[in-house]
Amino acid sequence: MGYNRFVTQLLYLLNALNKSIAPRASSN
């Protein structure tokens, strides 16, 4: 029932993590 919502939240968190980690990795 809430599977689609869970996936949306998961993708959102992964996207936020990627945006917060990517600048450090590229600057290093």
PDB file of C-alpha atoms in Angstrom:
ATOM      1  CA  MET A   1       0.000   0.000   0.000  1.00  0.00           C
ATOM      2  CA  GLY A   2       2.636   2.537   0.999  1.00  0.00           C
ATOM      3  CA  TYR A   3       5.319   0.934  -1.175  1.00  0.00           C
ATOM      4  CA  ASN A   4       5.330   3.681  -3.787  1.00  0.00           C
ATOM      5  CA  ARG A   5       5.617   6.340  -1.094  1.00  0.00           C
ATOM      6  CA  PHE A   6       8.464   4.427   0.556  1.00  0.00           C
ATOM      7  CA  VAL A   7      10.385   4.247  -2.720  1.00  0.00           C
ATOM      8  CA  THR A   8       9.860   7.978  -3.269  1.00  0.00           C
ATOM      9  CA  GLN A   9      11.228   8.738   0.199  1.00  0.00           C
ATOM     10  CA  LEU A  10      14.175   6.407  -0.366  1.00  0.00           C
ATOM     11  CA  LEU A  11      15.054   8.020  -3.693  1.00  0.00           C
ATOM     12  CA  TYR A  12      14.772  11.451  -2.101  1.00  0.00           C
ATOM     13  CA  LEU A  13      17.159  10.485   0.698  1.00  0.00           C
ATOM     14  CA  LEU A  14      19.629   8.942  -1.751  1.00  0.00           C
ATOM     15  CA  ASN A  15      19.493  12.073  -3.878  1.00  0.00           C
ATOM     16  CA  ALA A  16      20.103  14.299  -0.860  1.00  0.00           C
ATOM     17  CA  LEU A  17      23.016  12.119   0.274  1.00  0.00           C
ATOM     18  CA  ASN A  18      24.500  12.152  -3.211  1.00  0.00           C
ATOM     19  CA  LYS A  19      24.309  15.950  -3.372  1.00  0.00           C
ATOM     20  CA  SER A  20      25.932  16.286   0.068  1.00  0.00           C
ATOM     21  CA  ILE A  21      28.708  13.739  -0.632  1.00  0.00           C
ATOM     22  CA  ALA A  22      29.534  14.500  -4.274  1.00  0.00           C
ATOM     23  CA  PRO A  23      31.064  17.993  -3.672  1.00  0.00           C
ATOM     24  CA  ARG A  24      33.437  16.597  -1.020  1.00  0.00           C
ATOM     25  CA  ALA A  25      34.547  13.716  -3.226  1.00  0.00           C
ATOM     26  CA  SER A  26      35.157  15.951  -6.233  1.00  0.00           C
ATOM     27  CA  SER A  27      36.959  18.615  -4.181  1.00  0.00           C
ATOM     28  CA  ASN A  28      39.180  15.940  -2.628  1.00  0.00           C
TER      29      ASN A  28
END
